[in-house]
């Protein structure tokens, strides 16, 4: 479901990826009757909320952007961006895990000057984060992923370009400033020739790192998204495989069937043979696979559960990090520059510091920046990053750590990190997030979403 009438997937997709024998010729549109849909009461109310949203300078945390985005996004866009797999336990755990780690501040240290600049794969970043890949950017804003490109340039951070972007790869690269560093996230196509062309084109355009997604041989069931059916005829949905699109199972599944479930360790030498870019595996979820990646000569891993959108009950990246780093160190696998990143659940600079203390080189942030530009365009992302910088300066000063090198494991207490006790109290997050079937109570005590007569008629 698109905010505007523009396609949410890039132009030229069919021409670039659909085999020539599948090109049957132009579509005859003569006699086609276009019927404008009457605007629903929900859409009118949404547009009014867009007009009434708070000024940008009133957003004081990344949570504020999420609240505004939920208010102003169309229902289908919010469902796609915010949904997690199954019961969304992992999505919530990604956030909860950080709340089980406590600081151990040091005092009487000179913290007059604070410096949190770092590097990722040898490239400078103004703080130890990168904008991780998220799909279908035009669901939230007409400029899609270019909002992230512009904001990354202004704030001196690195953007990872997604395979399933709404803007074309070249549009996003062309939007970058001269010398701006960008990475690329790759879903591996069943057709390896298509994958080879994508990778080599990215390298020619100056991409500095290839992040191969390894946690999605099949996309998870994101029920909040699936309820929307992704049946907006105006969205002109395509995907990089050029295959037909099934619009009956939500946006995620509609665009993902080209992904190769046969991807394995045996393919890693092939990737080395087609590119000189650093290779990072995105979606590692245990120490054994992190060790295998380092032993295979890869350049790094992202400890990630795909933002809680794949296997529900997968552990958080920060918990996996705590077990991965000792295993890599005791085997001497960090000596050749192997880097470890995590993503999922990062909402405060304190979370970033906790990850750095446990050994992460940087953290990826995805949804908060989507929400920021959905609500306020690229200036929203600029402010979101600035909020993190302001929080970072304060936290490092209060911890007694003038630089990231001063952030040591001794500065945190992670003794409760793996303690996941089930709370017997009502799950208010589930009550707030669960999207019930239309027309029935959800049984969780949440207030049902009001549905107009027009919407009911279309269901």
Short mmCIF file of C-alpha atoms in Angstrom, two decimals:
data_model
loop_
_atom_site.label_atom_id
_atom_site.label_comp_id
_atom_site.label_asym_id
_atom_site.label_seq_id
_atom_site.Cartn_x
_atom_site.Cartn_y
_atom_site.Cartn_z
CA UNK A 1 0.00 0.00 0.00
CA UNK A 2 1.62 3.21 -1.11
CA UNK A 3 1.44 6.66 0.39
CA UNK A 4 1.29 8.05 -3.12
CA UNK A 5 0.55 6.81 -6.59
CA UNK A 6 4.19 6.13 -7.44
CA UNK A 7 5.43 2.52 -7.64
CA UNK A 8 7.09 1.31 -4.47
CA UNK A 9 9.62 -0.71 -6.44
CA UNK A 10 12.19 0.80 -8.77
CA UNK A 11 11.69 1.52 -12.46
CA UNK A 12 13.48 -0.73 -14.93
CA UNK A 13 13.18 -3.85 -12.78
CA UNK A 14 11.45 -5.91 -15.45
CA UNK A 15 13.78 -4.73 -18.21
CA UNK A 16 16.86 -5.55 -16.15
CA UNK A 17 15.92 -8.90 -14.65
CA UNK A 18 13.13 -10.51 -16.68
CA UNK A 19 14.50 -12.90 -19.33
CA UNK A 20 14.09 -11.57 -22.87
CA UNK A 21 11.87 -14.48 -23.85
CA UNK A 22 9.39 -13.35 -21.21
CA UNK A 23 9.02 -9.91 -22.80
CA UNK A 24 5.72 -10.26 -24.65
CA UNK A 25 5.45 -6.67 -25.81
CA UNK A 26 3.64 -3.50 -24.74
CA UNK A 27 0.34 -3.67 -22.88
CA UNK A 28 -2.67 -2.39 -24.84
CA UNK A 29 -4.37 0.09 -22.54
CA UNK A 30 -6.99 1.20 -25.06
CA UNK A 31 -10.46 0.99 -23.62
CA UNK A 32 -9.12 0.79 -20.10
CA UNK A 33 -11.44 2.57 -17.71
CA UNK A 34 -9.85 4.12 -14.65
CA UNK A 35 -12.19 4.44 -11.70
CA UNK A 36 -11.06 6.66 -8.85
CA UNK A 37 -11.68 5.16 -5.43
CA UNK A 38 -13.60 7.26 -2.99
CA UNK A 39 -11.43 8.37 -0.11
CA UNK A 40 -12.29 6.48 3.06
CA UNK A 41 -12.96 8.13 6.38
CA UNK A 42 -9.78 6.50 7.75
CA UNK A 43 -7.69 8.10 5.01
CA UNK A 44 -9.25 11.49 5.65
CA UNK A 45 -8.50 11.12 9.35
CA UNK A 46 -4.93 10.04 8.58
CA UNK A 47 -4.32 13.08 6.40
CA UNK A 48 -5.58 15.28 9.21
CA UNK A 49 -3.13 13.61 11.59
CA UNK A 50 -0.35 14.36 9.11
CA UNK A 51 -1.32 18.02 9.25
CA UNK A 52 -1.50 17.98 13.05
CA UNK A 53 1.73 16.08 13.79
CA UNK A 54 4.14 17.66 16.30
CA UNK A 55 6.97 19.90 15.07
CA UNK A 56 10.20 18.02 14.42
CA UNK A 57 12.03 19.72 17.29
CA UNK A 58 9.56 18.21 19.76
CA UNK A 59 10.90 14.72 18.99
CA UNK A 60 13.32 14.00 21.82
CA UNK A 61 13.96 10.29 21.36
CA UNK A 62 13.73 7.59 18.69
CA UNK A 63 10.51 6.43 20.32
CA UNK A 64 8.88 9.75 19.43
CA UNK A 65 9.44 9.13 15.71
CA UNK A 66 7.82 5.71 16.03
CA UNK A 67 4.75 7.19 17.69
CA UNK A 68 4.35 9.86 15.02
CA UNK A 69 4.91 7.35 12.21
CA UNK A 70 2.23 5.03 13.58
CA UNK A 71 -0.16 7.97 13.59
CA UNK A 72 0.53 9.21 10.06
CA UNK A 73 1.34 6.07 8.03
CA UNK A 74 -1.37 4.23 6.09
CA UNK A 75 -2.43 1.02 7.79
CA UNK A 76 -0.66 -1.24 5.27
CA UNK A 77 2.63 0.64 5.50
CA UNK A 78 2.61 0.56 9.30
CA UNK A 79 1.79 -3.16 9.24
CA UNK A 80 4.74 -3.92 6.96
CA UNK A 81 7.29 -1.80 8.82
CA UNK A 82 6.27 -2.75 12.36
CA UNK A 83 5.44 -6.43 12.00
CA UNK A 84 7.43 -9.27 13.49
CA UNK A 85 7.27 -13.03 13.09
CA UNK A 86 4.50 -15.10 14.66
CA UNK A 87 3.83 -13.87 18.23
CA UNK A 88 6.51 -11.14 17.92
CA UNK A 89 8.33 -12.51 20.98
CA UNK A 90 11.76 -12.08 19.39
CA UNK A 91 10.96 -8.57 18.20
CA UNK A 92 10.16 -7.55 21.78
CA UNK A 93 13.09 -9.53 23.18
CA UNK A 94 15.46 -7.54 20.96
CA UNK A 95 14.55 -4.50 23.03
CA UNK A 96 14.14 -6.25 26.37
CA UNK A 97 17.63 -7.77 26.28
CA UNK A 98 19.30 -4.36 26.47
CA UNK A 99 17.28 -3.61 29.60
CA UNK A 100 18.96 -6.52 31.41
CA UNK A 101 22.40 -4.92 31.05
CA UNK A 102 23.45 -2.31 33.61
CA UNK A 103 26.26 0.21 33.66
CA UNK A 104 29.19 0.36 36.10
CA UNK A 105 30.31 4.00 35.71
CA UNK A 106 33.83 5.15 36.64
CA UNK A 107 34.41 8.52 38.33
CA UNK A 108 37.06 11.25 38.49
CA UNK A 109 38.15 10.81 34.91
CA UNK A 110 38.73 13.76 32.62
CA UNK A 111 35.72 13.74 30.30
CA UNK A 112 35.99 17.30 29.04
CA UNK A 113 36.38 16.11 25.47
CA UNK A 114 34.30 13.22 24.16
CA UNK A 115 35.10 11.43 20.90
CA UNK A 116 32.89 8.59 19.65
CA UNK A 117 34.04 8.46 16.02
CA UNK A 118 34.92 5.01 14.74
CA UNK A 119 35.49 2.96 11.60
CA UNK A 120 33.56 0.15 9.91
CA UNK A 121 35.56 -2.01 7.51
CA UNK A 122 38.19 0.72 7.68
CA UNK A 123 35.79 3.51 6.67
CA UNK A 124 35.17 6.46 8.97
CA UNK A 125 31.86 6.94 10.74
CA UNK A 126 30.92 9.74 13.11
CA UNK A 127 29.57 7.24 15.64
CA UNK A 128 29.57 3.43 15.75
CA UNK A 129 26.33 2.85 13.86
CA UNK A 130 25.29 2.21 10.29
CA UNK A 131 21.87 2.53 8.67
CA UNK A 132 20.96 -1.08 8.07
CA UNK A 133 18.97 -2.32 5.08
CA UNK A 134 15.17 -2.10 5.20
CA UNK A 135 12.84 -2.78 2.27
CA UNK A 136 10.06 -0.87 0.52
CA UNK A 137 11.05 2.64 1.54
CA UNK A 138 8.41 4.37 -0.56
CA UNK A 139 5.68 2.88 1.59
CA UNK A 140 6.64 5.58 4.07
CA UNK A 141 7.74 8.51 1.88
CA UNK A 142 7.83 9.33 -1.85
CA UNK A 143 11.64 9.70 -1.79
CA UNK A 144 12.08 6.27 -0.22
CA UNK A 145 15.61 5.20 0.65
CA UNK A 146 17.13 8.41 -0.71
CA UNK A 147 16.04 10.01 2.58
CA UNK A 148 18.55 7.74 4.31
CA UNK A 149 21.26 8.55 1.77
CA UNK A 150 20.90 12.30 2.26
CA UNK A 151 20.78 12.04 6.05
CA UNK A 152 23.78 9.68 6.16
CA UNK A 153 25.80 12.23 4.19
CA UNK A 154 24.84 15.08 6.52
CA UNK A 155 25.61 13.10 9.67
CA UNK A 156 28.70 11.23 8.51
CA UNK A 157 27.39 7.69 8.88
CA UNK A 158 27.25 4.77 6.46
CA UNK A 159 24.12 3.54 4.68
CA UNK A 160 23.51 -0.08 3.68
CA UNK A 161 21.49 -0.26 0.45
CA UNK A 162 18.82 -3.00 0.48
CA UNK A 163 18.14 -5.46 -2.33
CA UNK A 164 14.41 -4.82 -1.99
CA UNK A 165 14.55 -1.03 -2.03
CA UNK A 166 11.80 1.07 -3.56
CA UNK A 167 14.35 3.29 -5.27
CA UNK A 168 16.62 1.64 -7.79
CA UNK A 169 20.16 0.83 -6.70
CA UNK A 170 21.56 3.44 -9.09
CA UNK A 171 19.14 6.10 -7.85
CA UNK A 172 20.39 5.60 -4.31
CA UNK A 173 24.06 5.63 -5.32
CA UNK A 174 23.50 8.71 -7.48
CA UNK A 175 21.90 10.49 -4.51
CA UNK A 176 25.10 10.11 -2.46
CA UNK A 177 27.64 12.87 -1.99
CA UNK A 178 31.09 12.46 -3.61
CA UNK A 179 33.13 10.07 -1.49
CA UNK A 180 30.16 8.97 0.61
CA UNK A 181 30.57 5.37 1.76
CA UNK A 182 27.76 2.90 1.12
CA UNK A 183 27.40 -0.83 1.71
CA UNK A 184 25.00 -3.24 0.01
CA UNK A 185 22.74 -5.91 1.50
CA UNK A 186 22.18 -8.91 -0.77
CA UNK A 187 19.42 -11.46 -0.96
CA UNK A 188 20.92 -14.23 -3.07
CA UNK A 189 18.89 -15.06 -6.17
CA UNK A 190 18.26 -18.65 -7.26
CA UNK A 191 19.73 -17.57 -10.58
CA UNK A 192 23.42 -17.05 -9.75
CA UNK A 193 24.00 -15.09 -12.94
CA UNK A 194 21.57 -12.44 -11.73
CA UNK A 195 23.38 -12.37 -8.39
CA UNK A 196 26.76 -12.04 -10.11
CA UNK A 197 25.56 -9.08 -12.19
CA UNK A 198 24.12 -7.34 -9.11
CA UNK A 199 27.30 -7.81 -7.09
CA UNK A 200 29.69 -6.75 -9.84
CA UNK A 201 27.58 -3.73 -10.74
CA UNK A 202 27.60 -2.70 -7.08
CA UNK A 203 31.38 -2.98 -6.97
CA UNK A 204 31.75 -0.89 -10.13
CA UNK A 205 29.57 1.81 -8.56
CA UNK A 206 31.90 2.01 -5.57
CA UNK A 207 30.09 -0.01 -2.90
CA UNK A 208 32.53 -0.75 -0.07
CA UNK A 209 31.07 -3.88 1.52
CA UNK A 210 28.71 -6.73 0.63
CA UNK A 211 26.42 -7.93 3.43
CA UNK A 212 24.97 -11.30 2.41
CA UNK A 213 21.71 -12.08 4.20
CA UNK A 214 21.83 -15.65 5.52
CA UNK A 215 18.84 -15.78 7.89
CA UNK A 216 16.09 -15.74 5.26
CA UNK A 217 15.96 -18.92 3.17
CA UNK A 218 12.23 -18.33 3.53
CA UNK A 219 10.58 -15.22 4.87
CA UNK A 220 8.90 -15.50 8.24
CA UNK A 221 5.16 -15.22 8.84
CA UNK A 222 4.53 -11.60 9.72
CA UNK A 223 0.85 -11.79 10.44
CA UNK A 224 0.21 -8.10 10.97
CA UNK A 225 1.54 -7.55 7.44
CA UNK A 226 -0.21 -10.60 6.00
CA UNK A 227 -3.59 -9.35 7.21
CA UNK A 228 -3.22 -6.44 4.80
CA UNK A 229 -3.04 -8.81 1.77
CA UNK A 230 -0.86 -6.28 -0.09
CA UNK A 231 -3.51 -5.90 -2.77
CA UNK A 232 -3.06 -2.23 -3.67
CA UNK A 233 -3.31 -2.22 -7.43
CA UNK A 234 -1.58 1.15 -7.61
CA UNK A 235 1.61 -0.06 -5.98
CA UNK A 236 3.00 -1.65 -9.18
CA UNK A 237 4.95 -4.15 -7.10
CA UNK A 238 7.95 -5.74 -8.76
CA UNK A 239 11.08 -7.41 -7.46
CA UNK A 240 14.61 -7.91 -8.60
CA UNK A 241 13.93 -11.42 -9.88
CA UNK A 242 11.40 -10.15 -12.40
CA UNK A 243 8.96 -12.91 -11.43
CA UNK A 244 5.20 -12.59 -11.00
CA UNK A 245 4.12 -11.17 -7.65
CA UNK A 246 1.72 -12.94 -5.30
CA UNK A 247 -0.13 -10.14 -3.54
CA UNK A 248 -2.21 -12.35 -1.25
CA UNK A 249 0.21 -12.86 1.66
CA UNK A 250 1.41 -9.42 2.64
CA UNK A 251 4.18 -7.21 1.30
CA UNK A 252 7.07 -9.29 2.63
CA UNK A 253 6.07 -12.54 0.97
CA UNK A 254 4.89 -10.80 -2.17
CA UNK A 255 8.41 -9.71 -3.04
CA UNK A 256 10.65 -12.48 -1.76
CA UNK A 257 10.13 -15.82 -3.50
CA UNK A 258 13.25 -15.33 -5.66
CA UNK A 259 15.49 -15.86 -2.60
CA UNK A 260 17.55 -19.06 -2.83
CA UNK A 261 16.94 -21.51 0.05
CA UNK A 262 19.89 -23.57 -1.20
CA UNK A 263 22.51 -20.95 -0.24
CA UNK A 264 25.24 -22.67 1.80
CA UNK A 265 28.83 -22.46 3.00
CA UNK A 266 29.87 -24.04 -0.30
CA UNK A 267 28.87 -20.79 -2.07
CA UNK A 268 31.30 -18.58 -0.17
CA UNK A 269 34.33 -19.28 -2.41
CA UNK A 270 32.18 -18.35 -5.41
CA UNK A 271 31.42 -14.97 -3.88
CA UNK A 272 35.14 -14.45 -3.33
CA UNK A 273 35.70 -15.25 -7.01
CA UNK A 274 33.29 -12.60 -8.30
CA UNK A 275 34.18 -9.59 -6.14
CA UNK A 276 36.96 -7.95 -4.19
CA UNK A 277 34.52 -6.25 -1.81
CA UNK A 278 34.66 -7.30 1.85
CA UNK A 279 32.12 -10.08 2.51
CA UNK A 280 30.01 -10.04 5.66
CA UNK A 281 27.34 -12.56 6.65
CA UNK A 282 24.20 -10.82 7.91
CA UNK A 283 22.01 -12.94 10.18
CA UNK A 284 24.43 -15.09 12.20
CA UNK A 285 22.72 -16.31 15.38
CA UNK A 286 25.19 -18.50 17.30
CA UNK A 287 28.89 -18.61 18.10
CA UNK A 288 29.48 -21.75 16.03
CA UNK A 289 28.51 -20.01 12.79
CA UNK A 290 30.47 -16.87 13.69
CA UNK A 291 33.55 -19.06 14.12
CA UNK A 292 32.90 -20.82 10.82
CA UNK A 293 32.61 -17.45 9.07
CA UNK A 294 35.93 -16.26 10.46
CA UNK A 295 37.62 -19.56 9.63
CA UNK A 296 36.22 -19.34 6.09
CA UNK A 297 38.06 -16.05 5.60
CA UNK A 298 35.04 -13.78 5.57
CA UNK A 299 35.47 -10.22 6.76
CA UNK A 300 32.80 -10.08 9.42
CA UNK A 301 29.36 -11.04 10.65
CA UNK A 302 26.21 -9.27 11.71
CA UNK A 303 24.65 -10.98 14.69
CA UNK A 304 21.00 -10.49 13.82
CA UNK A 305 17.59 -12.13 13.88
CA UNK A 306 16.27 -9.91 11.08
CA UNK A 307 14.59 -7.50 13.46
CA UNK A 308 12.47 -10.29 14.90
CA UNK A 309 10.90 -10.91 11.50
CA UNK A 310 12.16 -14.46 10.84
CA UNK A 311 12.34 -17.20 13.49
CA UNK A 312 10.32 -16.26 16.53
CA UNK A 313 12.15 -17.18 19.76
CA UNK A 314 15.50 -16.48 18.12
CA UNK A 315 17.78 -14.77 20.64
CA UNK A 316 18.67 -11.10 20.51
CA UNK A 317 21.83 -9.94 18.79
CA UNK A 318 23.24 -8.49 22.01
CA UNK A 319 22.84 -11.85 23.79
CA UNK A 320 24.51 -13.72 20.94
CA UNK A 321 27.32 -11.13 20.97
CA UNK A 322 28.14 -12.00 24.58
CA UNK A 323 28.76 -15.63 23.64
CA UNK A 324 30.44 -14.97 20.27
CA UNK A 325 33.28 -12.66 21.29
CA UNK A 326 34.96 -15.01 23.83
CA UNK A 327 34.86 -17.87 21.30
CA UNK A 328 36.47 -15.73 18.59
CA UNK A 329 39.14 -14.43 20.99
CA UNK A 330 40.14 -17.81 22.38
CA UNK A 331 40.63 -19.07 18.81
CA UNK A 332 42.59 -15.99 17.73
CA UNK A 333 40.09 -15.20 14.98
CA UNK A 334 40.00 -11.42 15.52
CA UNK A 335 43.65 -10.86 14.61
CA UNK A 336 43.10 -10.43 10.86
CA UNK A 337 40.55 -7.64 11.16
CA UNK A 338 37.43 -9.78 11.43
CA UNK A 339 34.65 -7.45 12.64
CA UNK A 340 31.43 -8.21 14.51
CA UNK A 341 28.28 -6.08 14.30
CA UNK A 342 24.81 -6.50 15.74
CA UNK A 343 21.38 -5.11 14.99
CA UNK A 344 17.87 -5.29 16.40
CA UNK A 345 16.25 -3.32 19.21
CA UNK A 346 18.69 -0.39 19.39
CA UNK A 347 16.77 2.71 20.47
CA UNK A 348 19.20 4.61 22.71
CA UNK A 349 22.88 5.52 22.62
CA UNK A 350 23.18 3.52 25.83
CA UNK A 351 22.35 0.43 23.79
CA UNK A 352 25.18 1.24 21.39
CA UNK A 353 27.61 1.61 24.29
CA UNK A 354 26.52 -1.74 25.76
CA UNK A 355 27.19 -3.42 22.42
CA UNK A 356 30.62 -1.76 22.11
CA UNK A 357 31.48 -2.86 25.67
CA UNK A 358 30.71 -6.46 24.71
CA UNK A 359 32.92 -6.25 21.62
CA UNK A 360 30.77 -5.05 18.72
CA UNK A 361 32.49 -2.80 16.20
CA UNK A 362 29.20 -1.08 15.35
CA UNK A 363 25.43 -1.58 15.46
CA UNK A 364 22.89 -1.44 12.67
CA UNK A 365 19.73 0.64 13.10
CA UNK A 366 16.77 0.14 10.78
CA UNK A 367 13.16 0.74 11.82
CA UNK A 368 13.75 3.97 13.82
CA UNK A 369 15.12 5.71 10.74
CA UNK A 370 12.24 4.41 8.60
CA UNK A 371 9.85 5.89 11.12
CA UNK A 372 11.78 9.16 11.20
CA UNK A 373 11.56 9.78 7.46
CA UNK A 374 8.02 8.44 7.20
CA UNK A 375 7.05 11.20 9.61
CA UNK A 376 9.42 14.02 8.67
CA UNK A 377 11.40 13.16 5.52
CA UNK A 378 15.18 13.09 5.51
CA UNK A 379 15.37 15.88 8.09
CA UNK A 380 13.71 13.47 10.49
CA UNK A 381 16.58 11.02 10.01
CA UNK A 382 19.12 13.81 10.47
CA UNK A 383 17.50 14.71 13.79
CA UNK A 384 17.24 11.07 14.88
CA UNK A 385 20.97 10.57 14.36
CA UNK A 386 21.71 13.85 16.14
CA UNK A 387 19.64 12.68 19.11
CA UNK A 388 21.80 9.55 19.28
CA UNK A 389 24.95 11.70 19.13
CA UNK A 390 23.70 13.90 21.96
CA UNK A 391 22.83 10.84 24.04
CA UNK A 392 26.21 9.33 23.22
CA UNK A 393 28.13 12.34 24.48
CA UNK A 394 26.14 12.43 27.71
CA UNK A 395 26.41 8.69 28.38
CA UNK A 396 30.14 8.47 27.71
CA UNK A 397 30.77 11.43 29.97
CA UNK A 398 28.68 9.94 32.78
CA UNK A 399 30.40 6.57 32.38
CA UNK A 400 33.87 8.10 32.56
CA UNK A 401 34.80 7.03 29.02
CA UNK A 402 36.08 9.90 26.85
CA UNK A 403 36.56 7.61 23.81
CA UNK A 404 35.16 4.31 22.59
CA UNK A 405 38.50 2.70 23.46
CA UNK A 406 37.70 3.52 27.11
CA UNK A 407 34.45 1.53 26.92
CA UNK A 408 35.50 -1.81 28.38
CA UNK A 409 33.60 -4.95 29.41
CA UNK A 410 34.12 -3.92 33.03
CA UNK A 411 31.84 -0.91 32.49
CA UNK A 412 28.76 -3.07 32.23
CA UNK A 413 27.04 -5.74 34.30
CA UNK A 414 25.63 -8.31 31.89
CA UNK A 415 25.17 -11.06 34.46
CA UNK A 416 21.40 -11.14 33.89
CA UNK A 417 21.57 -11.00 30.10
CA UNK A 418 20.54 -14.61 29.56
CA UNK A 419 17.85 -14.57 32.25
CA UNK A 420 14.61 -14.60 30.30
CA UNK A 421 11.92 -15.15 32.90
CA UNK A 422 8.35 -15.20 31.64
CA UNK A 423 6.43 -12.36 33.23
CA UNK A 424 3.08 -13.46 34.63
CA UNK A 425 1.71 -9.94 34.29
CA UNK A 426 -0.38 -9.11 31.21
CA UNK A 427 1.68 -8.46 28.08
CA UNK A 428 0.68 -4.90 27.34
CA UNK A 429 3.00 -4.73 24.35
CA UNK A 430 1.16 -7.64 22.77
CA UNK A 431 -2.13 -5.95 23.51
CA UNK A 432 -0.97 -2.80 21.78
CA UNK A 433 0.66 -4.49 18.78
CA UNK A 434 -1.63 -7.41 17.95
CA UNK A 435 -3.77 -6.72 14.89
CA UNK A 436 -7.01 -8.73 15.19
CA UNK A 437 -9.07 -10.12 12.41
CA UNK A 438 -11.43 -7.45 11.10
CA UNK A 439 -14.79 -7.45 12.80
CA UNK A 440 -13.89 -9.67 15.78
CA UNK A 441 -12.57 -8.98 19.26
CA UNK A 442 -8.92 -9.79 19.85
CA UNK A 443 -9.37 -11.35 23.27
CA UNK A 444 -6.40 -9.39 24.64
CA UNK A 445 -8.23 -6.45 26.09
CA UNK A 446 -7.02 -3.97 23.50
CA UNK A 447 -9.35 -1.43 22.03
CA UNK A 448 -10.38 -2.59 18.53
CA UNK A 449 -9.35 -0.48 15.58
CA UNK A 450 -12.32 1.43 14.25
CA UNK A 451 -13.26 0.26 10.78
CA UNK A 452 -15.43 2.35 8.50
CA UNK A 453 -18.30 1.09 6.38
CA UNK A 454 -16.21 1.71 3.26
CA UNK A 455 -13.36 -0.44 4.55
CA UNK A 456 -15.67 -3.24 5.68
CA UNK A 457 -17.20 -3.31 2.21
CA UNK A 458 -13.77 -3.83 0.64
CA UNK A 459 -12.70 -6.65 2.99
#
